[in-house]
Amino acid sequence: MIDRLIEQIKVKQNPTVVGLDPTLEMIPDFLKEKCFKKWGKTPKAVGKMFYKFNKEIIDYSYDLIPAVKPQIAMYERYGIEGLKSYIKTIKYAKKKNLLVIGDIKRGDIFSTAEAYSAHINGTNIEGEIFDLWKEDAVTLNPYMGYDAIEPFMDACKNKDKGLFILVKTSNKSGEELQDLIVNGKPIYDYTADLVKNWGRSLIGKYGYSNIGAVVGATYKEQGEELRERMPQTFFLVPGYGAQGATANDISGYFDERGLGAIVNSSRGIIAAYKKQGDRDKDFAKASREAVIMMRDDLKNVIKL
Amino acid sequence: MIDRLIEQIKVKQNPTVVGLDPTLEMIPDFLKEKCFKKWGKTPKAVGKMFYKFNKEIIDYSYDLIPAVKPQIAMYERYGIEGLKSYIKTIKYAKKKNLLVIGDIKRGDIFSTAEAYSAHINGTNIEGEIFDLWKEDAVTLNPYMGYDAIEPFMDACKNKDKGLFILVKTSNKSGEELQDLIVNGKPIYDYTADLVKNWGRSLIGKYGYSNIGAVVGATYKEQGEELRERMPQTFFLVPGYGAQGATANDISGYFDERGLGAIVNSSRGIIAAYKKQGDRDKDFAKASREAVIMMRDDLKNVIKL
């Protein structure tokens, strides 16, 4: 995964990942009304409109970005119909040669993690493998330790898949546990060391591992320290834009080649049209402009 | 949720929760073959057989137990068809007056947790609430702090729903983060204090909160310390049976009324027939016997 991701970052000259995290409030009225008219005010209608919304955003940005990151919760909220839309979105993104990072943040004991690992391992039914979820990489939660990670490792070794494991999240209350100090260092440093070790044997040709870390953009100093602490770990960085962080905050997350991090923006891109008055019909065009602005903003601080 | 759960525990005289965590290997051959014949070797066939399997186990145990706990990963593994089976299982369990604890262990930042909270909050589409997932309570992961919990609180306050938040898990590698020592106390004690505080305003008539904790059966001493540390927090206890813990290990998790914990067993109950030679067709009967044995085993150490 990681080599493919880096190659796409180089080709597109852009370390931006678009967070495909739609909410009903983000859907332009004309699209909402069309779908409600056809399918009623139902989860099915929402699933359909989310897919149409995502598809158009992908059409308007796939040539500019290396990857998308759908947040599964936004779809799970609408039950089966929502999750169908999640999978359809992934299929379409892959058709457009985008890498897909499924933001699922699962984490559980071994036998359960093994079941969740179907997201990247596929599902074995009597010897036949079904690729039902189709993500290239997923995010995971480390609270349960290596148990929660191990079943995913096979796909990272043998199927060119990858992981991004929560280390230092972008939200304020993440501090409640992650910033507790143990023997002079914070918990997130312990998590960082675990993630580094788990990924040690999976380093690709650019010096980065298939096992990455989630490191929030909103904690500049901690992010820079983590960059030094785990030099072979690629970062997935949430928190840029709508959550308040700027390109300057994260310049230290990259190496001298401009590699080392992929920066997520969700609302800031997919709901960009909302900040521009009456641009409902142009929502995807507005998202393209937001992608270009973000790319250029990041390229001011990194060399790619 | 918690008062309803306790009342059911008292009526059934049993603090056992049956973990409905089927795997393909657990399904009796006759049922597997029937479903594969009808729907091919497909995720749909697996979804159908899981539901039939669960339904029969529920039919044979609903009069003995207060609750079931389906592990969503076991269904998510089979994609959309698996998740349909998860929801169908929940519907059926509720029809039989069982409480349903959805073992989902989600955990994310506020806006995402808000989406996940549909599991117990329902899903609002233009003012109409759809109850798509139907759980009475869900498990959550606290690594991101209160952000990950807050959106679920409304349902715990106003819709008689509940939570069980990971504090000390039953697996060995859970120690990697949970047992790190901060100022003389382990991380899981910090998590315990957070959970206790989050639940303080939601105490029901038996003195327990709608916000419970997951505390593994496999760490006897720690579990007993946690019982003292959080006297108003109900425990969901995994690790009994197949994971190695006995009734004696968890006797200290209960109060003098025999309340304070609900003990999960999955494989030990739903796959009980596998230990008994040629009892394929009697799998549900075998699970009933296993429930009775577990109930009696627990009642040897607690007074209800």
XYZ file of C-alpha atoms in Angstrom:
608
model
C 0.000 0.000 0.000
C 2.578 2.512 1.141
C 4.639 2.441 -2.079
C 1.512 2.830 -4.184
C 0.401 5.700 -2.000
C 3.753 7.464 -2.222
C 3.873 7.013 -5.988
C 0.437 8.580 -6.296
C 1.507 11.455 -4.046
C 4.478 12.056 -6.331
C 2.456 11.809 -9.541
C -0.266 14.131 -8.282
C 2.258 16.344 -6.481
C -0.180 16.410 -3.627
C -0.301 14.791 -0.168
C -4.015 15.598 0.277
C -6.543 12.923 1.063
C -10.185 13.880 0.665
C -12.375 12.725 3.533
C -15.616 11.470 2.009
C -17.655 12.008 5.166
C -21.031 13.280 3.989
C -23.802 14.364 6.292
C -27.364 15.160 5.288
C -26.675 18.820 6.041
C -23.855 18.862 3.485
C -25.913 17.577 0.575
C -26.996 20.350 -1.802
C -30.732 20.948 -1.755
C -31.343 20.065 -5.393
C -29.768 16.621 -4.895
C -31.479 16.021 -1.569
C -34.881 16.869 -3.013
C -34.359 14.727 -6.085
C -33.494 11.666 -4.001
C -36.227 12.208 -1.410
C -38.713 12.530 -4.250
C -37.613 9.276 -5.825
C -37.075 7.139 -2.702
C -38.988 8.960 0.043
C -37.394 10.383 3.170
C -35.699 7.054 3.848
C -32.252 5.641 4.580
C -32.260 4.361 1.005
C -32.640 7.891 -0.336
C -29.761 9.060 1.859
C -27.545 6.206 0.717
C -28.274 7.080 -2.903
C -27.636 10.802 -2.455
C -24.393 10.177 -0.556
C -23.150 8.057 -3.430
C -24.135 10.610 -6.057
C -22.518 13.351 -3.994
C -19.291 11.372 -3.530
C -19.183 10.298 -7.157
C -19.302 13.856 -8.402
C -16.649 14.971 -5.939
C -14.437 12.094 -7.070
C -15.036 13.003 -10.730
C -13.911 16.549 -10.026
C -10.836 15.695 -7.956
C -9.432 12.260 -8.844
C -6.807 13.742 -11.150
C -5.507 15.921 -8.312
C -5.365 13.608 -5.313
C -3.732 10.308 -4.401
C -6.409 8.943 -2.091
C -9.794 9.286 -0.455
C -10.770 8.413 3.088
C -14.428 7.599 3.618
C -15.410 7.618 7.301
C -17.563 4.526 7.700
C -19.538 6.018 10.615
C -21.198 8.514 8.279
C -22.639 5.570 6.347
C -23.208 3.206 9.266
C -25.506 5.907 10.662
C -27.939 5.024 7.855
C -27.784 1.284 8.437
C -27.596 -1.213 5.585
C -28.458 1.373 2.938
C -25.728 3.647 4.218
C -23.143 0.890 4.159
C -24.104 -0.081 0.626
C -23.305 3.508 -0.284
C -19.935 3.249 1.503
C -18.974 0.195 -0.531
C -20.234 1.685 -3.791
C -18.206 4.822 -3.115
C -15.079 2.739 -2.551
C -15.630 0.806 -5.760
C -15.988 3.998 -7.727
C -12.917 5.615 -6.181
C -10.845 2.564 -7.045
C -12.108 2.655 -10.612
C -10.629 6.153 -10.741
C -7.290 4.793 -9.502
C -7.559 6.374 -6.101
C -6.257 4.619 -3.032
C -8.952 4.130 -0.440
C -8.307 4.440 3.274
C -11.323 3.104 5.148
C -11.621 5.122 8.332
C -13.072 2.352 10.472
C -11.002 2.625 13.700
C -11.881 -0.918 14.719
C -10.038 -2.545 17.613
C -10.801 -5.766 19.457
C -9.373 -9.055 20.736
C -7.729 -11.461 18.322
C -10.690 -13.573 17.194
C -12.797 -10.459 16.691
C -10.019 -8.501 14.997
C -9.673 -11.465 12.677
C -13.281 -10.961 11.620
C -12.784 -7.206 11.157
C -9.660 -7.874 9.111
C -11.991 -8.919 6.278
C -11.904 -5.198 5.421
C -8.462 -5.710 3.901
C -7.941 -9.494 4.032
C -11.132 -10.373 2.217
C -13.597 -12.986 3.441
C -12.933 -16.663 3.006
C -16.006 -18.808 2.332
C -15.070 -22.434 1.833
C -11.839 -21.485 0.102
C -13.182 -18.705 -2.084
C -12.097 -15.165 -1.166
C -14.721 -12.413 -1.388
C -13.425 -8.840 -1.356
C -16.536 -7.319 0.200
C -15.173 -4.048 1.600
C -12.352 -3.281 -0.825
C -10.328 -0.730 1.178
C -6.563 -0.475 0.466
C -5.887 0.486 4.061
C -7.886 0.957 7.237
C -7.463 2.866 10.484
C -7.296 0.885 13.743
C -7.501 1.577 17.480
C -4.629 0.249 19.633
C -6.246 0.238 23.111
C -6.282 -3.589 23.141
C -2.672 -3.939 22.036
C -1.209 -6.152 19.304
C -4.191 -8.522 19.447
C -6.228 -5.906 17.641
C -3.590 -5.502 14.925
C -2.100 -8.919 14.239
C -4.900 -10.379 12.088
C -4.485 -7.466 9.683
C -0.748 -8.042 9.250
C -1.061 -10.826 6.706
C -2.820 -8.517 4.248
C -0.128 -5.884 4.863
C 2.605 -8.415 4.107
C 1.050 -10.357 1.270
C -1.744 -8.358 -0.295
C -0.205 -4.893 -0.550
C -2.598 -3.468 2.031
C -1.869 -1.074 4.889
C -2.904 0.277 8.277
C -2.974 3.613 10.031
C -3.099 3.132 13.799
C -4.273 5.859 16.183
C -1.314 7.382 18.019
C -2.157 11.026 18.723
C -5.624 12.060 17.663
C -6.650 15.565 16.623
C -9.414 16.093 19.179
C -9.015 17.940 22.465
C -10.357 15.167 24.719
C -7.897 12.731 23.162
C -5.563 14.128 25.811
C -7.516 12.439 28.608
C -5.719 9.134 28.060
C -3.178 9.739 25.301
C -1.294 12.477 27.154
C -0.925 10.779 30.534
C 2.777 10.626 31.427
C 4.428 7.267 32.137
C 8.096 7.311 33.220
C 8.521 10.758 31.758
C 6.854 10.072 28.429
C 3.259 10.337 27.288
C 1.101 7.331 26.432
C 1.042 8.348 22.770
C 4.819 7.829 22.711
C 4.282 4.290 23.975
C 1.687 3.764 21.284
C 4.135 5.243 18.772
C 6.819 2.753 19.827
C 4.377 -0.126 19.514
C 3.288 0.995 16.041
C 6.912 1.465 14.974
C 7.780 -2.050 16.091
C 4.724 -3.615 14.497
C 5.687 -2.023 11.181
C 9.405 -2.715 11.254
C 9.356 -5.688 8.896
C 7.080 -4.041 6.351
C 9.229 -1.166 5.076
C 8.781 -0.333 1.394
C 11.181 1.121 -1.152
C 10.817 4.728 0.013
C 11.744 3.805 3.586
C 8.206 3.887 4.973
C 6.206 1.013 6.444
C 2.815 -0.349 5.423
C 1.888 0.243 9.065
C 1.256 3.963 9.451
C 0.058 6.150 12.281
C -2.750 8.638 12.775
C -1.215 11.858 14.116
C -3.467 14.899 14.447
C -2.532 18.195 12.795
C -3.726 20.099 15.829
C -0.745 19.210 18.022
C 2.205 20.692 16.134
C 5.004 20.035 18.610
C 3.882 16.545 19.481
C 3.559 15.754 15.789
C 7.112 16.917 15.125
C 8.440 14.873 18.028
C 6.575 11.854 16.705
C 8.093 12.425 13.250
C 11.528 12.051 14.849
C 10.468 9.170 17.051
C 9.108 7.082 14.180
C 11.046 8.073 11.035
C 9.814 5.106 9.001
C 6.151 5.507 9.865
C 3.904 7.331 7.416
C 1.373 9.663 9.056
C -2.282 10.052 8.251
C -2.990 13.567 9.506
C -6.522 14.681 10.392
C -7.353 18.119 11.721
C -6.323 20.381 8.813
C -8.828 23.057 7.821
C -12.195 22.745 9.514
C -10.555 21.448 12.706
C -8.239 24.451 12.796
C -4.725 23.395 11.754
C -2.776 25.109 8.945
C -0.014 24.004 6.583
C 2.568 25.616 8.850
C 1.399 23.503 11.769
C 2.232 20.328 9.908
C 5.319 21.214 7.889
C 7.394 19.319 10.432
C 5.448 16.123 9.790
C 7.188 15.691 6.421
C 10.733 14.598 5.543
C 13.084 16.534 3.262
C 11.600 14.761 0.211
C 8.141 16.096 1.077
C 7.068 12.599 2.077
C 5.967 11.125 5.376
C 2.425 12.347 5.680
C -0.897 12.450 3.952
C -3.191 15.228 5.120
C -6.933 14.734 5.366
C -9.583 17.349 4.848
C -13.264 16.461 4.846
C -15.759 19.295 5.438
C -13.243 21.862 4.174
C -13.346 20.206 0.755
C -16.627 18.392 0.310
C -18.713 21.184 1.831
C -16.622 24.011 0.345
C -19.571 25.192 -1.762
C -21.474 26.126 1.387
C -19.098 28.985 2.085
C -19.696 30.504 -1.305
C -23.327 31.524 -1.373
C -25.493 30.111 -4.120
C -23.210 27.414 -5.556
C -25.338 24.334 -4.861
C -25.144 22.993 -8.399
C -21.420 23.663 -8.483
C -20.635 21.807 -5.278
C -18.151 19.473 -6.949
C -16.431 22.307 -8.755
C -16.109 24.133 -5.439
C -14.563 21.017 -3.928
C -12.056 20.883 -6.786
C -11.069 24.469 -6.101
C -10.696 23.663 -2.413
C -8.437 20.705 -3.270
C -6.249 22.946 -5.425
C -6.046 25.570 -2.689
C -5.112 22.943 -0.138
C -2.504 21.385 -2.418
C -0.936 24.760 -3.078
C -1.077 25.646 0.613
C 0.755 22.418 1.505
C 3.253 22.859 -1.314
C 4.249 26.195 0.180
C 5.713 24.366 3.143
C 6.912 21.070 1.681
C 9.088 20.155 -1.275
C 7.658 17.299 -3.340
C -31.135 0.243 30.251
C -29.444 -0.682 33.501
C -32.650 -1.037 35.531
C -34.230 -3.190 32.836
C -31.094 -5.310 32.711
C -31.003 -5.772 36.468
C -34.679 -6.665 36.563
C -34.134 -9.297 33.920
C -31.130 -10.654 35.845
C -33.332 -10.964 38.924
C -36.242 -12.573 37.086
C -34.024 -15.071 35.300
C -31.830 -15.506 38.379
C -28.902 -15.408 36.003
C -26.217 -12.826 35.177
C -25.190 -14.658 31.977
C -25.147 -12.900 28.633
C -24.871 -15.131 25.587
C -22.383 -13.869 23.017
C -23.947 -14.416 19.605
C -20.635 -14.482 17.760
C -21.003 -17.148 15.116
C -18.225 -18.232 12.802
C -18.579 -20.504 9.789
C -16.678 -23.207 11.703
C -19.308 -23.161 14.463
C -22.286 -23.774 12.199
C -23.476 -27.398 12.264
C -22.882 -29.188 8.967
C -26.536 -29.884 8.229
C -27.391 -26.191 8.465
C -24.338 -25.086 6.521
C -25.080 -27.493 3.699
C -28.741 -26.538 3.548
C -27.908 -22.838 3.202
C -25.058 -23.340 0.740
C -27.379 -25.470 -1.352
C -30.060 -22.808 -1.424
C -27.918 -19.656 -1.798
C -24.564 -20.949 -3.057
C -21.296 -20.524 -1.177
C -21.951 -16.815 -0.791
C -22.064 -14.132 1.907
C -25.841 -14.282 1.588
C -25.854 -17.957 2.523
C -23.647 -17.217 5.538
C -25.893 -14.370 6.660
C -28.917 -16.659 6.415
C -27.278 -19.522 8.308
C -26.015 -17.202 11.055
C -29.535 -15.943 11.591
C -31.031 -19.444 11.668
C -28.300 -20.523 14.070
C -28.846 -17.533 16.370
C -32.606 -17.841 16.224
C -32.549 -21.422 17.408
C -30.103 -20.614 20.198
C -32.344 -17.753 21.297
C -35.392 -20.034 21.194
C -33.620 -22.477 23.481
C -32.253 -19.962 25.964
C -34.401 -16.816 26.092
C -36.274 -18.014 29.170
C -32.976 -18.464 31.034
C -30.988 -15.322 30.231
C -31.405 -11.571 30.566
C -29.480 -10.495 27.482
C -27.517 -11.393 24.378
C -24.419 -9.710 23.026
C -23.879 -10.068 19.290
C -20.338 -9.128 18.237
C -20.825 -7.021 15.110
C -17.417 -7.988 13.667
C -18.602 -11.547 13.093
C -21.285 -10.162 10.791
C -19.316 -7.274 9.301
C -16.874 -9.921 8.056
C -19.588 -10.974 5.575
C -20.331 -7.450 4.377
C -23.870 -6.218 3.801
C -25.393 -9.693 3.997
C -23.652 -10.295 7.315
C -24.886 -7.026 8.760
C -28.441 -7.753 7.653
C -28.126 -10.923 9.707
C -26.854 -8.909 12.700
C -29.888 -6.641 12.597
C -32.301 -9.516 12.068
C -30.776 -11.306 15.046
C -31.253 -8.226 17.222
C -34.868 -7.865 16.145
C -35.577 -11.462 17.013
C -33.843 -11.267 20.398
C -35.901 -8.218 21.297
C -39.079 -9.980 20.275
C -38.147 -12.561 22.886
C -37.761 -9.798 25.498
C -34.002 -10.073 25.673
C -31.845 -7.011 26.139
C -29.339 -6.603 23.342
C -25.822 -5.347 23.914
C -24.257 -4.565 20.545
C -20.563 -5.302 20.854
C -19.369 -2.621 18.429
C -16.452 -1.010 20.329
C -16.637 2.126 18.230
C -14.655 5.196 19.266
C -13.970 8.394 17.338
C -14.021 12.199 17.475
C -17.252 14.007 18.263
C -18.761 14.442 14.796
C -17.990 10.831 13.944
C -19.135 9.478 17.297
C -22.360 11.367 16.659
C -22.849 9.317 13.505
C -22.048 6.059 15.307
C -24.462 6.987 18.082
C -27.262 6.084 15.654
C -26.800 2.591 17.064
C -28.707 3.667 20.178
C -29.922 7.190 19.316
C -31.651 6.226 16.104
C -31.178 8.080 12.829
C -32.904 11.362 12.165
C -33.993 11.930 8.570
C -35.798 15.231 8.202
C -37.354 14.901 11.631
C -38.337 11.245 11.438
C -36.357 8.858 13.655
C -35.383 5.495 12.178
C -34.250 2.835 14.643
C -31.990 1.001 12.207
C -29.679 -0.886 14.579
C -31.945 -1.447 17.583
C -29.379 -2.265 20.287
C -30.293 -1.453 23.926
C -26.662 -0.799 24.749
C -23.344 -0.779 22.918
C -19.687 -1.153 23.857
C -17.340 1.783 23.180
C -13.586 2.418 23.090
C -12.286 5.313 25.236
C -8.891 5.999 23.559
C -10.181 9.338 22.191
C -11.643 10.485 25.503
C -15.081 11.972 26.185
C -15.501 13.049 22.561
C -16.112 9.438 21.647
C -18.742 9.039 24.356
C -20.688 12.290 24.571
C -22.955 11.844 21.531
C -24.238 8.600 23.047
C -25.179 10.232 26.346
C -28.496 11.645 25.175
C -29.847 8.174 24.443
C -28.598 7.016 27.862
C -30.402 9.885 29.552
C -33.596 10.059 27.542
C -34.115 6.808 25.677
C -33.311 4.217 28.348
C -30.193 3.068 26.521
C -26.772 2.233 27.926
C -23.044 1.889 27.292
C -20.252 -0.421 28.331
C -16.885 1.279 27.908
C -13.620 -0.659 27.675
C -11.639 -0.335 30.898
C -9.668 -3.545 31.360
C -9.992 -6.017 28.522
C -9.688 -9.776 28.848
C -6.856 -10.302 26.354
C -3.186 -10.606 27.252
C -1.907 -7.858 24.922
C -4.423 -5.451 26.431
C -1.672 -4.932 29.001
C 0.545 -3.141 26.461
C -1.253 0.154 27.011
C -3.863 -0.468 29.701
C -1.352 -1.557 32.354
C 1.189 1.240 31.971
C 1.659 2.959 35.338
C 1.024 6.698 35.672
C 1.713 8.284 39.060
C 1.494 4.911 40.739
C -1.717 3.778 39.076
C -2.374 1.930 35.842
C -4.005 3.505 32.812
C -7.073 1.307 33.254
C -7.648 3.029 36.611
C -7.622 6.382 34.817
C -10.096 5.011 32.305
C -12.150 3.667 35.214
C -12.261 7.123 36.802
C -13.320 8.703 33.515
C -16.083 6.128 33.041
C -17.238 6.580 36.619
C -17.489 10.326 36.158
C -19.241 10.088 32.813
C -21.889 7.858 34.417
C -22.390 9.766 37.640
C -25.601 11.517 36.627
C -27.207 8.398 35.202
C -27.615 6.184 38.249
C -30.740 4.005 38.270
C -32.824 2.685 41.123
C -30.482 -0.171 42.004
C -27.551 2.192 42.428
C -25.898 1.400 39.084
C -25.322 3.720 36.150
C -26.434 3.402 32.541
C -22.737 3.847 31.733
C -21.053 0.521 32.445
C -17.548 -0.806 31.972
C -15.989 -3.764 30.200
C -13.776 -5.569 32.726
C -12.231 -8.876 31.669
C -12.737 -12.008 33.768
C -9.125 -13.017 33.208
C -7.655 -10.435 35.617
C -9.173 -11.392 38.960
C -7.324 -8.991 41.256
C -7.602 -6.021 38.937
C -11.294 -6.739 38.497
C -11.842 -6.771 42.246
C -9.941 -3.518 42.658
C -12.042 -1.983 39.907
C -15.223 -3.176 41.653
C -14.159 -1.126 44.689
C -12.995 1.792 42.598
C -16.270 2.152 40.692
C -19.036 0.859 42.983
C -21.852 2.302 40.858
C -20.577 0.999 37.536
C -22.034 -2.215 36.182
C -19.479 -4.544 34.562
C -19.789 -6.423 31.322
C -17.351 -9.284 31.838
C -15.827 -11.155 28.898
C -13.341 -13.975 29.288
C -15.366 -16.600 31.151
C -15.147 -20.157 29.814
C -13.359 -20.435 26.480
C -10.973 -17.618 27.434
C -10.061 -19.417 30.663
C -11.717 -17.651 33.611
C -13.919 -19.473 36.137
C -16.758 -18.396 38.420
C -14.325 -18.122 41.313
C -12.219 -15.649 39.359
C -15.123 -13.236 39.107
C -16.970 -13.672 42.386
C -15.420 -10.405 43.566
C -16.959 -8.515 40.630
C -20.408 -8.727 42.243
C -21.915 -6.876 45.189
C -23.592 -8.558 48.171
C -26.920 -8.594 46.280
C -25.351 -10.630 43.473
C -25.529 -7.594 41.196
C -22.847 -5.532 39.540
C -21.815 -7.694 36.625
C -23.106 -9.544 33.624
C -20.865 -12.341 32.416
C -20.478 -13.109 28.742
C -19.818 -16.473 27.208
C -19.799 -16.960 23.451
C -18.046 -20.065 22.109
C -18.588 -21.901 25.403
C -22.340 -21.686 24.870
C -23.075 -21.378 21.181
C -20.521 -24.007 20.150
C -21.133 -26.280 23.162
C -22.439 -29.052 20.909
C -18.988 -29.419 19.326
C -17.594 -30.853 22.513
C -20.181 -33.593 22.626
C -19.561 -35.737 19.594
C -22.413 -36.219 17.165
C -24.890 -33.590 18.412
C -25.117 -31.387 15.312
C -28.899 -31.383 15.168
C -29.076 -30.719 18.891
C -26.791 -27.696 18.839
C -29.369 -25.404 20.413
C -30.241 -27.928 23.086
C -26.548 -28.235 23.898
C -26.331 -24.448 24.190
C -29.278 -24.484 26.591
C -27.491 -27.042 28.751
C -24.357 -24.907 28.671
C -26.382 -21.862 29.782
C -27.812 -23.822 32.703
C -24.370 -25.073 33.721
C -22.966 -21.566 33.566
C -25.864 -20.123 35.533
C -25.462 -22.766 38.230
C -21.699 -22.280 38.248
C -22.136 -18.524 38.789
C -24.837 -19.045 41.394
C -22.383 -21.088 43.440
C -20.357 -17.931 44.040
C -22.983 -15.164 44.028
C -26.238 -14.663 45.889
C -29.031 -13.370 43.657
